[in-house]
Short mmCIF file of C-alpha atoms and ligand atoms in Angstrom, two decimals:
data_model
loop_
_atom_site.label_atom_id
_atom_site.label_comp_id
_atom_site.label_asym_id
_atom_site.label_seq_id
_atom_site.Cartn_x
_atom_site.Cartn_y
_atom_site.Cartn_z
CA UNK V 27 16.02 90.44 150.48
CA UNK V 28 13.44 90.91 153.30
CA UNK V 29 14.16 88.96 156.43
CA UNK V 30 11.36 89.11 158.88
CA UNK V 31 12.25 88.03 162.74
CA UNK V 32 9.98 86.03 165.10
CA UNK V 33 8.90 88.43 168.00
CA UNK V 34 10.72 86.79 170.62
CA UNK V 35 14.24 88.06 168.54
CA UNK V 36 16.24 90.28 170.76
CA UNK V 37 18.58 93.46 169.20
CA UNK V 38 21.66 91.23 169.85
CA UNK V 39 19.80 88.46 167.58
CA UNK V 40 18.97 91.09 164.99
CA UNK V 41 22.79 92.45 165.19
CA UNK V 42 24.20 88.90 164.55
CA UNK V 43 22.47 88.40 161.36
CA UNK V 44 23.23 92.31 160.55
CA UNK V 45 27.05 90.97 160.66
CA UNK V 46 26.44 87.77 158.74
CA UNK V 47 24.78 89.77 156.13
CA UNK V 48 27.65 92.17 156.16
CA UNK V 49 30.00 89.23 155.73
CA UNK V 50 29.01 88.90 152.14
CA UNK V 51 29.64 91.89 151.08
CA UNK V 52 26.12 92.82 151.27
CA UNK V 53 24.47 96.21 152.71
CA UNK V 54 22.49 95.56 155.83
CA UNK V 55 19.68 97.17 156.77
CA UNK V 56 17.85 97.50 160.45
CA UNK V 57 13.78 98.28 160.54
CA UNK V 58 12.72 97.80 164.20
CA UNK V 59 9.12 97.74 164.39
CA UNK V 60 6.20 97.97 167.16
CA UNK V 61 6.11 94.16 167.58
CA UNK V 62 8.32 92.69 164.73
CA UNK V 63 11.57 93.80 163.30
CA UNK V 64 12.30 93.65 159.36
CA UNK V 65 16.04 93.07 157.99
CA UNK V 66 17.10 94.09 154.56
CA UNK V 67 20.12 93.26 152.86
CA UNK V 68 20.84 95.44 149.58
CA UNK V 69 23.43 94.15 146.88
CA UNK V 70 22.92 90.37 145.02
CA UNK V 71 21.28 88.41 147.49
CA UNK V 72 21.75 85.21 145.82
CA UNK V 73 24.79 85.37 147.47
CA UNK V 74 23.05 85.16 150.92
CA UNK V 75 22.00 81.89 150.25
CA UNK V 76 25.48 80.30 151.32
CA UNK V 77 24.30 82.10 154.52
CA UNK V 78 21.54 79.50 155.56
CA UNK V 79 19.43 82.33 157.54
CA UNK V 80 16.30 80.74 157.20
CA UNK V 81 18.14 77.79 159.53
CA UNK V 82 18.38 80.64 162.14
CA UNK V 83 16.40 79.89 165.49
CA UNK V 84 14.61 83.11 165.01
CA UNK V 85 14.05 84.15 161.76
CA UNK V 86 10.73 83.53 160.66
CA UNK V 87 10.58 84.11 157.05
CA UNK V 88 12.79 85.20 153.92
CA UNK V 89 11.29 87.29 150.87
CA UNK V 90 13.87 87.82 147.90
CA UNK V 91 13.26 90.22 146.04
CA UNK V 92 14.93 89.47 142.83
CA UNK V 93 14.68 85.98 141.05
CA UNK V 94 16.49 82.68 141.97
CA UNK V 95 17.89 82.19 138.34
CA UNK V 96 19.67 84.75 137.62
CA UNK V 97 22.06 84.91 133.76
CA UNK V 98 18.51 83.34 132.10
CA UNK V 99 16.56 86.00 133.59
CA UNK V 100 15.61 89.36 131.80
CA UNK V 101 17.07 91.26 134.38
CA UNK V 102 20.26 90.31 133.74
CA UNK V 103 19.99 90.23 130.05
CA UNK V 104 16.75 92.33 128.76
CA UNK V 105 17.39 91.48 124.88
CA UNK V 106 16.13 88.12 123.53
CA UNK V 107 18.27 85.35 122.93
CA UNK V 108 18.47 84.34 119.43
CA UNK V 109 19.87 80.65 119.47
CA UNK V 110 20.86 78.76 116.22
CA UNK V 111 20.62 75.35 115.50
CA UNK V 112 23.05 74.54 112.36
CA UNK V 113 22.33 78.04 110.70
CA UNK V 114 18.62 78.16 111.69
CA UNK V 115 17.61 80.54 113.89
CA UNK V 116 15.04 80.75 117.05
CA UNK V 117 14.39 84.03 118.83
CA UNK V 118 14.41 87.59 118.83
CA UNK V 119 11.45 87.48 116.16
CA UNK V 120 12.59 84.22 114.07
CA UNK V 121 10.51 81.56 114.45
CA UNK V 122 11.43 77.73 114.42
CA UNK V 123 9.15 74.73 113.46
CA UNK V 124 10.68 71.28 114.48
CA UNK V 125 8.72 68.26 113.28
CA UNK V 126 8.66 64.17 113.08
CA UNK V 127 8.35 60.97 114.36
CA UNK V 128 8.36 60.66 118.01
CA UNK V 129 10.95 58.07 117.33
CA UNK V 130 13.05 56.81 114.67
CA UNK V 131 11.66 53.42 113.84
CA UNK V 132 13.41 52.44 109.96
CA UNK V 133 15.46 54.55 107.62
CA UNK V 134 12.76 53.70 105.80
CA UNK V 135 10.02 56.13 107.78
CA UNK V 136 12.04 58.22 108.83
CA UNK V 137 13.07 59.24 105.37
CA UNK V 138 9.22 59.55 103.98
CA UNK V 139 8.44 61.56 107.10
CA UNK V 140 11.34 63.72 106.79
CA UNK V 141 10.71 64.61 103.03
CA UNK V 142 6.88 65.51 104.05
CA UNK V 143 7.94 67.91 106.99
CA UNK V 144 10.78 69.70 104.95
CA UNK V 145 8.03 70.29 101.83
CA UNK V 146 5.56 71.65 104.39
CA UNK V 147 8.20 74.36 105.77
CA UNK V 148 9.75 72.64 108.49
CA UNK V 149 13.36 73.70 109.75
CA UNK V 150 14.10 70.98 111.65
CA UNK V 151 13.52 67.34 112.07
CA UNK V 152 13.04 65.71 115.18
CA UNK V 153 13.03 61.61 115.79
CA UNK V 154 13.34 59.82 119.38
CA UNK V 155 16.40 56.79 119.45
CA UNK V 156 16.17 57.09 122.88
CA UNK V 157 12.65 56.61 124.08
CA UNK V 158 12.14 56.97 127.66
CA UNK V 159 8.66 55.64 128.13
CA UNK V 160 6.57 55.04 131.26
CA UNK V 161 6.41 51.16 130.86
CA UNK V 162 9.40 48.85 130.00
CA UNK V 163 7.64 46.88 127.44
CA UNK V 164 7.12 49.54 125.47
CA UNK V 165 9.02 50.39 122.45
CA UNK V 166 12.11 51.59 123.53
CA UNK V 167 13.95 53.26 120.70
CA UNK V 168 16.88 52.01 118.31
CA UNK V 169 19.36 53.38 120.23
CA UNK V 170 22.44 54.19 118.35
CA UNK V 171 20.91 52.68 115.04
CA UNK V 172 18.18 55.11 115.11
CA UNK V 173 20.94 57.96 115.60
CA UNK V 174 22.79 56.89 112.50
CA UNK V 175 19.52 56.72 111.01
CA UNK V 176 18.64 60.26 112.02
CA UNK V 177 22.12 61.68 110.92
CA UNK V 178 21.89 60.17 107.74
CA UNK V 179 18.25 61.13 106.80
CA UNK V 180 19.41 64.70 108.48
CA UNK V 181 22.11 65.24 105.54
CA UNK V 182 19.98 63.83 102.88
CA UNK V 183 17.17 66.43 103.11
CA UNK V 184 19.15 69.16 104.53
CA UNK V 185 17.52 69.92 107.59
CA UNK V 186 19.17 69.75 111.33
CA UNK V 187 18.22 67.13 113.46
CA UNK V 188 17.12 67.37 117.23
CA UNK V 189 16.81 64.18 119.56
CA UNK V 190 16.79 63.76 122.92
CA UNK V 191 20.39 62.31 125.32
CA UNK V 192 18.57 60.17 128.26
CA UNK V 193 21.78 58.75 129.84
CA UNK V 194 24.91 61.30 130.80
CA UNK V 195 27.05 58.10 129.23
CA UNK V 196 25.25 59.00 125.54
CA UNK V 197 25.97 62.61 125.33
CA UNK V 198 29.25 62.14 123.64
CA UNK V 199 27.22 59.82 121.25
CA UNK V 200 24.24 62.10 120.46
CA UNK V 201 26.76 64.76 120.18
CA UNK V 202 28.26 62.89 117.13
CA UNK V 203 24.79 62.41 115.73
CA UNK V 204 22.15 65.34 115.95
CA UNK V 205 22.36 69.35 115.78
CA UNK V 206 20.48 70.19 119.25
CA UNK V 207 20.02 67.64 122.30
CA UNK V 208 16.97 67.44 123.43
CA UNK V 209 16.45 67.11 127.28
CA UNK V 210 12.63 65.29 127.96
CA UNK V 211 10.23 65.60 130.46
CA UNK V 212 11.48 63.38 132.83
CA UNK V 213 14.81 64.50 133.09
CA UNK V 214 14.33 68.09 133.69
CA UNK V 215 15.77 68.18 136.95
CA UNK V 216 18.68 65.22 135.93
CA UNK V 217 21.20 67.89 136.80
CA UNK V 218 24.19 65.82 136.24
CA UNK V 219 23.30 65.84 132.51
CA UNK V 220 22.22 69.80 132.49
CA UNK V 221 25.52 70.46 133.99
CA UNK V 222 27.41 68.07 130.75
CA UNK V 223 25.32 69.56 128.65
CA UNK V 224 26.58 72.89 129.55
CA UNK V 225 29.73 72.28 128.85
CA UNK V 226 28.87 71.84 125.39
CA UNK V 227 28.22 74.63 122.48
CA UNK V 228 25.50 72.38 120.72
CA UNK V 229 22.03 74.01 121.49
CA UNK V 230 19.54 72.67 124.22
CA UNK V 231 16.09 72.07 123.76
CA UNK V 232 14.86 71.52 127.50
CA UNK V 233 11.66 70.71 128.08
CA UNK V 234 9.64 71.29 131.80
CA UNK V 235 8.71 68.22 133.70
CA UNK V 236 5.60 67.30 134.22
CA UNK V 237 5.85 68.47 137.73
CA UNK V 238 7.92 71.09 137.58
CA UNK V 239 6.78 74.71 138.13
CA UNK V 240 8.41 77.73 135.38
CA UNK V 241 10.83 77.93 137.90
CA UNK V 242 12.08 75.13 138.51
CA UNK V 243 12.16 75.32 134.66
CA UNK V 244 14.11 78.24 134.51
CA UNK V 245 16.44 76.91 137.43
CA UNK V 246 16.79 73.74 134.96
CA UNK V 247 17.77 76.23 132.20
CA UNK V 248 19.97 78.13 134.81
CA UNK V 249 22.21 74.95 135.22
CA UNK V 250 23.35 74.47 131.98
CA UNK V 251 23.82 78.24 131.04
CA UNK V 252 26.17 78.92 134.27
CA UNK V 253 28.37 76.14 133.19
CA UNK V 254 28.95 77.64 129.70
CA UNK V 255 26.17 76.87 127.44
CA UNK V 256 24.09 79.66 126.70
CA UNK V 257 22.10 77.67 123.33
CA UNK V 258 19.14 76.79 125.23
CA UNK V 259 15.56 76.83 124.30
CA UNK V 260 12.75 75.96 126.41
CA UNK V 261 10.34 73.99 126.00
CA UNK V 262 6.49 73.90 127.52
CA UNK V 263 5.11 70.48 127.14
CA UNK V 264 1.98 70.25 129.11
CA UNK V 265 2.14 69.32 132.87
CA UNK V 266 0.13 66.85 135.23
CA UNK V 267 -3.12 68.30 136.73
CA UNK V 268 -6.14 66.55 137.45
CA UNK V 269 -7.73 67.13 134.25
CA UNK V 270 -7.88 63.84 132.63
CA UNK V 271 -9.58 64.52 129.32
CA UNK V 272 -6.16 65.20 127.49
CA UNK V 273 -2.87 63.01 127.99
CA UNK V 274 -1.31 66.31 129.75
CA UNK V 275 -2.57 70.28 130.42
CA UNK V 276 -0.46 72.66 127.96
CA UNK V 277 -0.03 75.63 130.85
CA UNK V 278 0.30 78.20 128.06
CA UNK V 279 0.11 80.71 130.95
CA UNK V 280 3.93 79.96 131.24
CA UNK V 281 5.01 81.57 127.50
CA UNK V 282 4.20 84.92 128.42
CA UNK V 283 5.17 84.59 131.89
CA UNK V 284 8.64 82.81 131.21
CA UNK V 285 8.85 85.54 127.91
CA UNK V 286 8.85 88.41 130.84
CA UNK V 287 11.40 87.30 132.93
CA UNK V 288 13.66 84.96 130.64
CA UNK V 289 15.06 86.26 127.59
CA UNK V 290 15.35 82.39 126.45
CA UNK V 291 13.16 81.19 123.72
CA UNK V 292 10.27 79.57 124.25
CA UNK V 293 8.93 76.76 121.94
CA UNK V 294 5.47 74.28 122.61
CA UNK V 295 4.76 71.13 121.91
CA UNK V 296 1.07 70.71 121.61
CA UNK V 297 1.42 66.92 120.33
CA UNK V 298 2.67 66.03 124.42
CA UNK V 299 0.66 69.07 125.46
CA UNK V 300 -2.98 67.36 124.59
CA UNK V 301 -1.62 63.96 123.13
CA UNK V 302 -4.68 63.96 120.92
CA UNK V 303 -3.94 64.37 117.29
CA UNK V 304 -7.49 66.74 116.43
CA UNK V 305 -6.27 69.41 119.22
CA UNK V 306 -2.66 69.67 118.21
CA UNK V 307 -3.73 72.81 115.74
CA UNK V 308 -5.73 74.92 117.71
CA UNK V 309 -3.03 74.46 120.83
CA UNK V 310 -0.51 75.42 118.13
CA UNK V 311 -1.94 78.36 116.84
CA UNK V 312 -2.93 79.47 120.69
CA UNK V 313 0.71 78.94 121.26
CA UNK V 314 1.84 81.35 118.40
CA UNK V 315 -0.97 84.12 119.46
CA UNK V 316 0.53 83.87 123.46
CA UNK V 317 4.17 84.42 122.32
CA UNK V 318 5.73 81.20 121.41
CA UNK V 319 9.04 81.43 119.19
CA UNK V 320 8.65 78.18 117.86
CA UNK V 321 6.64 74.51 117.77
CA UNK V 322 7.78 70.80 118.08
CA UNK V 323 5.47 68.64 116.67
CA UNK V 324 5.54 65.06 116.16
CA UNK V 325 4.28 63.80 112.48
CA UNK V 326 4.82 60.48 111.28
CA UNK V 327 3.70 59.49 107.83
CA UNK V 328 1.38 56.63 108.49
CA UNK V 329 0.40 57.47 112.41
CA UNK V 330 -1.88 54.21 112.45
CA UNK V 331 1.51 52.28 112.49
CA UNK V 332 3.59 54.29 114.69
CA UNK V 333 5.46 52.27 117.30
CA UNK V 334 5.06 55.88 119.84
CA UNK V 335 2.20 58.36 120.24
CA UNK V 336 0.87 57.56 116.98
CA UNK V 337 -2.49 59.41 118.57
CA UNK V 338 -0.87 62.57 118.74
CA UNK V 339 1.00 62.60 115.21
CA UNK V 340 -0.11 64.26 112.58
CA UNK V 341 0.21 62.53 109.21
CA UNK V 342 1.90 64.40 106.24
CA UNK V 343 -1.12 66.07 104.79
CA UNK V 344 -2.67 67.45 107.87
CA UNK V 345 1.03 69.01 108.42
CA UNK V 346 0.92 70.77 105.43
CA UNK V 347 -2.23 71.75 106.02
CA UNK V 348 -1.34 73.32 109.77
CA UNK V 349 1.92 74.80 108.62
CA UNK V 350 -0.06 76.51 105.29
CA UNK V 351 -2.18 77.72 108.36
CA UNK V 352 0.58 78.69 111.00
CA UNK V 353 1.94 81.50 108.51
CA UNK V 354 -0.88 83.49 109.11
CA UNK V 355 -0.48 83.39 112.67
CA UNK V 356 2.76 83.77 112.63
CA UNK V 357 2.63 86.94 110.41
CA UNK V 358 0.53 88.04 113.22
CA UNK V 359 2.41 88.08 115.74
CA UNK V 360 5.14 90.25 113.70
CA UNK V 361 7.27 87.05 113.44
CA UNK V 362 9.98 85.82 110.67
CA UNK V 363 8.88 81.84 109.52
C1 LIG D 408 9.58 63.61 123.08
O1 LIG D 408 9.43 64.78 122.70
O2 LIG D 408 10.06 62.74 122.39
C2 LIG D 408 9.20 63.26 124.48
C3 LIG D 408 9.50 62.07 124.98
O3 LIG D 408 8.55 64.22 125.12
P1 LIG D 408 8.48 64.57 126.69
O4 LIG D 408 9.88 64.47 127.21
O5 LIG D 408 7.95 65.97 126.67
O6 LIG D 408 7.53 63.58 127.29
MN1 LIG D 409 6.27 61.28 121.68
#
């Protein structure tokens, strides 16, 4: 770390932080310069933070040097993560397709939907019971009848389900219910239910907020991984920008950024990313070509009557058309389907 002090900083200023910094078990380092002088402190700075320094009257700026996350970064770890999800892997070269509904709405859809997806190629299902949605009178979800209808559809085809936990008091429930929790947009940065859902085994799909930078995405990640959980997969979703022509703007800049500093996988969902049904393929096979280990995608068989995003979902036979169309891409990129 690079601490640069405001001119008017006297040696005995400079020497006080030298101690503080010395206090941690960290090596301090003294550069007095012509009008400014430059402090160093050599060792892992993250433990400097517990310091405050940039409180200090007369320091005038901090660099790190290394990154604020630190056991989902590459540094610490330079091998990919390979993370399973009942058996099916994601990672290190094997790569995952999730698909279905945005949300459960009957056993009765979910089952048709299901069936499509897994005769397409699809390893897992996904289906919303909890929907968190931007106004209250929309359709909220089932709740724990759409779980039950989720876990029960789950064992009939034989694929593992994924759904999202909203509230910390349902994670014991979704637990019961569904292979991976999903973590949504908006609760990215709910860090009471990162740190719960690191104290589980049960893989994480977490997905970056809407707002959120990569690293506040990878600090998201970093919560549940320091408390135990190292199952997580991340998940770029499109963020807010002033473009308006698409529901959201996939930043596909962020795969091969977050795959050079995170050895994490990285999956994209191009049905949030554009939330218009005709661009979900080419954002999925742009996804694939940029690095992406894996795609959520939301198909419902009859879109027209879906009771969520019904725009963005694909309906069975344009799935099995994308997916006959993915494995070329994916063969591409030198990855496992
Ligand atoms: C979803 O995938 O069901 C969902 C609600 O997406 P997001 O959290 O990305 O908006
Ligand atoms: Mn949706």
């Amino acid at each position: 770390m690079i601490i640069v002090l405001k001119p008017e900083a006297t040696k005995q200023d400079a020497e006080e932080i030298l101690k503080k910094i010395e206090s941690v078990g960290l090596k301090p380092l003294y550069m007095p310069g012509a009008e400014r002088t430059v402090l160093g402190a050599i060792g892992d700075e993250r433990v400097l933070g517990k310091l405050h320094l940039e409180n200090h009257p007369f320091v005038d700026r901090i660099t790190p040097i290394l990154t604020p996350y630190k056991l989902v970064s590459r540094e610490a770890h330079p091998d990919s993560t390979v993370v399973s999800i009942d058996g099916v892997q994601i990672g290190g070269g094997h790569f995952m397709m999730i698909a279905g509904p945005c949300a459960v709405e009957s056993y009765e859809q979910m089952y048709a939907t299901s069936q499509a997806v897994k005769k397409a190629g699809s390893h897992c299902l996904r289906g919303g019971a909890y929907k968190p949605r931007a106004s209250p009178y929309s359709f909220q979800g089932l709740g724990l009848e759409g779980l039950k209808i989720l876990h029960k559809v789950s064992e009939e085809i034989g694929l593992p389900a994924v759904t999202e936990v909203v509230e910390v008091e349902d994670v014991a429930q979704v637990d019961l219910y569904a292979s991976a929790f999903q973590v949504g947009a908006r609760n990215m940065q709910n860090y009471r239910l990162l740190k719960i859902l690191g104290g589980s085994q049960k893989p994480v799909i977490l997905k970056r907020g809407m707002a959120a930078t990569v690293e506040d995405l990878l600090l998201a990640a970093e919560y549940i991984v320091s408390e135990g959980n190292p199952n997580v997969i991340l998940c770029e979703r499109g963020i807010r920008t002033f473009e308006t022509a698409t529901r959201n703007t996939l930043d596909l800049n962020a795969i091969p950024f977050i795959k050079q500093h995170c050895h994490l996988p990285v999956i994209v969902d191009p049905s949030h990313g554009t939330g218009v049904r005709e661009y979900v393929a080419p954002m999925a096979k742009a996804a694939i070509a940029c690095g992406a280990d894996g795609l959520l995608i939301e198909v419902h068989n009859c879109p027209k009557d879906a009771l969520s995003d019904g725009q963005q979902s694909l309906n069975p036979d344009e799935f099995a058309y994308l997916m006959k169309d993915l494995r070329f891409f994916v063969e591409a990129v030198g990855l496992k389907m």
